[in-house]
C-alpha atoms as one frame of an Amber mdcrd trajectory, in Angstrom:
protein
   0.703  11.378 -26.201  -1.201   8.553 -25.059   0.481   5.571 -23.584  -1.650
   2.856 -23.486  -0.535  -0.013 -25.828  -1.770  -2.906 -25.568  -5.010  -4.452
 -23.955  -7.574  -6.507 -24.707  -8.367  -7.507 -28.419 -11.625  -8.051 -29.292
 -13.544 -11.087 -27.502 -16.758 -12.305 -30.484 -15.107 -14.695 -32.886 -15.623
 -15.056 -36.417 -16.414 -18.107 -37.841 -13.924 -19.120 -40.115 -14.551 -18.659
 -44.248 -13.506 -21.814 -45.913 -11.731 -20.329 -49.960 -11.842 -23.815 -51.590
 -12.207 -27.187 -50.558  -8.909 -27.159 -49.408  -8.748 -23.975 -47.494 -10.240
 -21.777 -44.616  -9.489 -18.996 -43.519  -9.568 -18.134 -39.725  -9.321 -14.659
 -38.132  -8.034 -14.694 -34.820  -8.265 -11.236 -32.362  -5.319  -9.104 -31.747
  -5.124  -6.398 -29.161  -4.342  -3.196 -31.178  -5.275  -1.152 -33.604  -4.666
  -3.469 -36.347  -7.530  -5.739 -35.781  -6.857  -8.678 -36.719  -4.651 -11.735
 -37.964  -5.245 -14.601 -41.068  -4.401 -17.860 -40.569  -4.874 -20.659 -43.049
  -5.682 -23.781 -42.897  -5.491 -26.566 -45.217  -6.478 -30.043 -45.791  -4.482
 -33.209 -46.965  -4.979 -36.449 -47.067  -3.351 -37.354 -43.678  -5.161 -33.993
 -41.683  -4.810 -30.402 -41.578  -1.568 -27.477 -42.000  -2.047 -24.034 -41.271
  -0.131 -21.238 -42.814   0.914 -18.383 -39.308   0.671 -19.308 -36.050  -1.418
 -16.063 -34.400  -0.905 -13.750 -31.000  -0.632 -16.338 -27.577  -3.441 -13.905
 -25.809  -6.902 -15.140 -24.125  -8.550 -14.582 -26.953  -6.454 -15.674 -29.744
  -6.533 -18.972 -28.173 -10.318 -18.834 -27.398 -11.101 -17.553 -31.370  -8.713
 -19.984 -32.945 -10.430 -23.068 -31.296 -13.692 -22.159 -31.416 -12.756 -22.298
 -35.513 -11.300 -25.283 -35.033 -14.973 -26.606 -33.128 -16.543 -25.140 -36.402
 -14.380 -27.684 -38.162 -14.864 -30.194 -35.957 -10.807 -30.266 -35.719  -8.669
 -30.693 -32.753  -4.860 -29.008 -32.498  -3.502 -32.018 -32.224  -5.125 -32.338
 -36.146  -2.326 -29.727 -37.378   0.591 -31.532 -38.665   2.385 -28.915 -39.335
   2.557 -24.688 -39.377   4.711 -22.423 -41.348   4.773 -18.922 -39.420   6.143
 -16.401 -42.910   7.593 -14.154 -39.428   9.027 -13.371 -36.151   6.876 -10.731
 -35.895   4.133 -12.152 -32.458   0.611 -11.593 -34.493   2.632 -14.334 -36.377
   5.011 -16.031 -34.204   3.529 -16.367 -31.341   1.363 -19.075 -30.690   4.427
 -21.013 -31.903   5.139 -22.493 -29.220   1.310 -23.401 -28.438   0.613 -25.346
 -31.796   4.277 -27.310 -30.988   3.464 -28.631 -27.689   0.272 -29.568 -29.249
   2.312 -32.003 -31.427   2.617 -29.263 -35.055   6.146 -29.247 -36.134   6.797
 -25.378 -37.057   9.109 -24.427 -39.790  10.380 -20.484 -39.897  13.838 -19.726
 -41.837  16.509 -20.059 -39.895  18.463 -16.507 -39.346  14.728 -15.723 -38.330
  14.506 -18.417 -35.949  17.765 -16.308 -34.920  16.377 -13.006 -33.922  12.939
 -14.363 -32.679  14.344 -15.506 -29.608  16.752 -12.739 -29.206  13.728 -10.090
 -29.157  11.229 -12.587 -27.746  13.885 -13.389 -25.286  16.738 -12.242 -23.962
  17.603  -8.646 -25.337  17.908  -6.845 -23.452  15.161  -4.022 -23.077  17.568
  -1.472 -22.285  18.813  -2.175 -26.603  15.507   0.132 -26.825  16.404   2.818
 -24.191  19.332   2.982 -26.314  17.623   3.176 -29.313  15.145   5.513 -28.445
  17.330   8.126 -26.821  19.749   7.797 -30.079  17.434   9.837 -32.165  15.947
  11.907 -30.230  12.515  10.955 -27.714  12.974  11.355 -24.402  12.583   8.950
 -20.815   8.782   8.977 -20.993   9.054   8.423 -23.932  11.747   5.561 -23.936
   9.742   4.314 -20.445   6.606   3.798 -22.552   8.475   1.315 -25.494   9.960
  -0.943 -23.199   6.655  -1.688 -21.232   5.082  -1.394 -24.386   7.664  -4.000
 -26.052   8.080  -6.106 -22.727   4.163  -6.174 -22.620   3.887  -7.979 -26.702
   7.217 -10.556 -24.787   3.959 -11.888 -22.775   2.187 -12.966 -26.250   4.224
 -14.303 -27.628   5.600 -18.703 -26.785   8.158 -20.349 -28.815   8.975 -23.682
 -29.104  11.794 -25.446 -28.628  12.591 -26.210 -32.149  12.152 -24.573 -35.437
  12.520 -26.351 -38.849  13.734 -24.830 -41.216  13.589 -23.163 -44.849  15.425
 -21.896 -47.395  14.536 -19.269 -50.196  13.651 -21.705 -53.234  12.435 -24.426
 -50.933   8.831 -26.510 -52.324   7.513 -27.348 -49.313   3.723 -29.812 -48.584
   0.710 -27.828 -47.453  -1.821 -30.113 -47.667  -1.655 -31.854 -50.774  -0.237
 -27.524 -51.815   3.175 -27.676 -52.850   4.490 -24.773 -51.961   7.479 -22.458
 -53.194   9.288 -20.552 -50.218  10.189 -17.124 -51.610  12.437 -15.262 -48.880
  10.782 -11.153 -48.686  13.325  -9.108 -46.212  12.065  -5.596 -45.331   9.066
  -6.163 -43.165  11.368  -8.355 -41.069  14.484  -9.731 -42.236  13.924 -13.523
 -43.242   9.422 -12.635 -43.725   9.551 -14.957 -46.722   6.142 -16.167 -48.842
   4.430 -19.104 -49.535   3.810 -19.207 -53.384   0.907 -21.932 -55.243   1.848
 -22.470 -58.187  -0.944 -24.185 -59.739  -3.394 -22.361 -57.871  -2.006 -19.334
 -58.525  -2.007 -17.788 -55.043   0.450 -16.289 -53.121   0.465 -17.001 -48.758
   1.910 -13.550 -48.553   2.250 -12.960 -44.620   2.166  -9.457 -43.847   4.475
  -8.615 -47.613   1.420  -7.670 -49.921  -1.092  -6.078 -47.685  -3.981  -5.617
 -49.508  -5.063  -1.927 -47.395  -2.198  -0.677 -45.400   1.810  -0.528 -46.206
   3.384  -3.049 -43.828   5.742  -1.204 -41.349   9.451  -1.100 -42.668  11.636
  -0.326 -40.036  14.777  -0.073 -38.616  15.438  -2.164 -35.172  17.760  -1.979
 -32.774  19.025  -5.818 -34.425  18.034  -5.638 -38.096  19.936  -5.571 -40.803
  20.981  -1.849 -41.651  19.172  -1.449 -44.384  15.464  -3.188 -44.706  13.782
  -0.011 -46.991  15.821  -1.184 -49.466  14.877  -4.291 -48.978  11.777  -4.104
 -48.823  11.334  -2.240 -52.577  14.372  -4.966 -53.818  11.805  -7.898 -52.925
   8.606  -6.589 -55.051  10.727  -7.180 -57.629  10.409 -11.544 -57.137   7.211
 -11.016 -58.053   6.469 -10.202 -62.011   5.805 -14.045 -63.187   3.110 -13.635
 -59.784   1.365 -11.528 -61.738  -1.778 -12.879 -62.174  -2.075 -14.466 -59.767
  -4.497 -14.036 -56.304  -2.522 -12.761 -52.837  -3.828 -14.306 -49.888  -2.708
 -11.655 -47.052  -1.964 -11.489 -43.547  -4.118  -8.935 -43.067  -7.465  -8.104
 -44.879  -9.532  -9.293 -48.226  -7.222 -11.600 -51.232  -7.420  -9.722 -53.847
  -6.110 -10.359 -57.754  -4.090  -7.108 -58.373  -0.958  -7.381 -57.782   1.074
  -5.163 -60.145  -1.103  -2.021 -59.279  -0.798  -2.698 -55.753   3.203  -3.928
 -55.898   2.957  -0.100 -57.358   0.655   1.298 -54.798   3.510   0.721 -51.778
   6.417   1.745 -54.213   4.606   5.331 -54.850   3.670   5.525 -51.331   7.785
   5.277 -49.734   8.566   7.606 -52.972   6.522   9.634 -51.437   7.567   9.400
 -47.881  11.163   9.062 -49.386   9.940  12.407 -50.101   8.305  13.979 -46.688
  11.086  12.892 -44.916  13.685  14.506 -47.499  11.489  17.869 -46.855  11.675
  17.987 -43.124  15.467  17.420 -42.894  15.752  20.301 -45.307  13.940  22.428
 -43.050  16.272  22.048 -40.036  18.509  24.100 -38.627  21.880  23.896 -39.711
  22.339  21.854 -36.152  20.165  18.755 -38.159  17.175  17.373 -37.086  16.300
  13.890 -35.029  14.171  10.247 -36.550  11.594  11.709 -33.186  11.010  15.212
 -34.536  10.410  13.478 -38.002   7.141  11.811 -35.952   6.146  14.256 -34.195
   6.460  15.980 -37.412   3.829  13.562 -39.429   1.720  12.065 -36.230   2.327
  15.320 -33.599   0.698  13.338 -30.718  -2.110  11.024 -32.195  -0.015   7.494
 -31.872   0.302   5.925 -28.957   3.850   3.787 -27.559   3.094   1.295 -29.409
   2.619   3.258 -32.525   5.191   5.562 -31.577   7.791   2.514 -32.022   6.232
   1.293 -35.479   7.006   4.919 -36.239   9.821   5.710 -35.004  11.525   2.481
 -36.344  10.338   3.740 -39.776  11.569   6.894 -39.908  14.925   5.608 -38.596
  14.619   3.415 -42.304  13.515   6.040 -44.329  16.472   8.138 -43.082  19.043
   5.272 -43.222  17.627   4.825 -46.511  18.488   7.778 -48.052  22.102   8.347
 -45.986  22.973   5.435 -47.363  22.703   6.433 -50.691  24.601   9.792 -50.030
  21.944  11.598 -49.987  21.136  13.062 -46.543  23.957  13.228 -43.228  24.236
  11.978 -40.029  26.135  13.118 -37.112  26.462  11.759 -34.012  25.825  14.323
 -31.114  26.088  14.078 -27.919  24.175  10.669 -28.142  21.860  11.901 -30.147
  21.439  11.010 -34.152  20.771  14.072 -35.879  20.783  14.171 -39.783  20.600
  17.244 -42.406  20.933  17.526 -45.552
């Protein structure tokens, strides 16, 4: 087990990439194995708007400011920032953008989660959660250190303006439709430009990896069911181009949705097989993490793996496929 979990970001900045006459992609480095996040800058008649804010690290700030200089812009030129969800690589610099004069938009219930997770959530919740699912004290301690380090990379504004499913908002001269897509985060949303046939998808529809679908201590009870349901919201956008939060654009959305569904079917089958192979005492989520990944993960990655395994276990339990027993403070799953 690698205990380091949150290191320096890559320092080299990448010039902004122009995708359309009014649209640029800005790549901001991340201190994780996933090395960068995409922000989208949209030009209008009276300034610029931004989709997602990026993480708040020195390297990310330097890369973002370098991109603005390349475009001969200032922070004060950004009027609105649409934050797709509360994860640090998307919300982290929202407080800085607000201090520079931007209006910051998020779903109301996602704001409540953001303020709890990045502000008031007792780190003891993570110790209890980790132990409840079978991990030892060293793992719990490492996860607490990882969560605490990530908190330092998030600055929240004093005020968010709230979006609802079905709202139509403006970014530059574009009219964007808000679509609620829970699963990766409880109140994640995407922005759909029906005129340009484009989806700004945050982390919902990533091209090369599957978004982490995890059951966190404070989230909705069945995130995998939420995610699979939300994939069904894109039937009319089958021919649209997807602009993701990580990775390159693509225009094969139905095939990609099929790949997500196959991935989770396979993961469910693997988790179910491991549960079936356990003795009469059942298995813990952490035992399943070790089964799939061994010692290859850092504690930051163990946290993601653990919550994802729990999400798959709870999906099956709530469908009546497996059972759960809480014994001496530890949750064990069995057929």
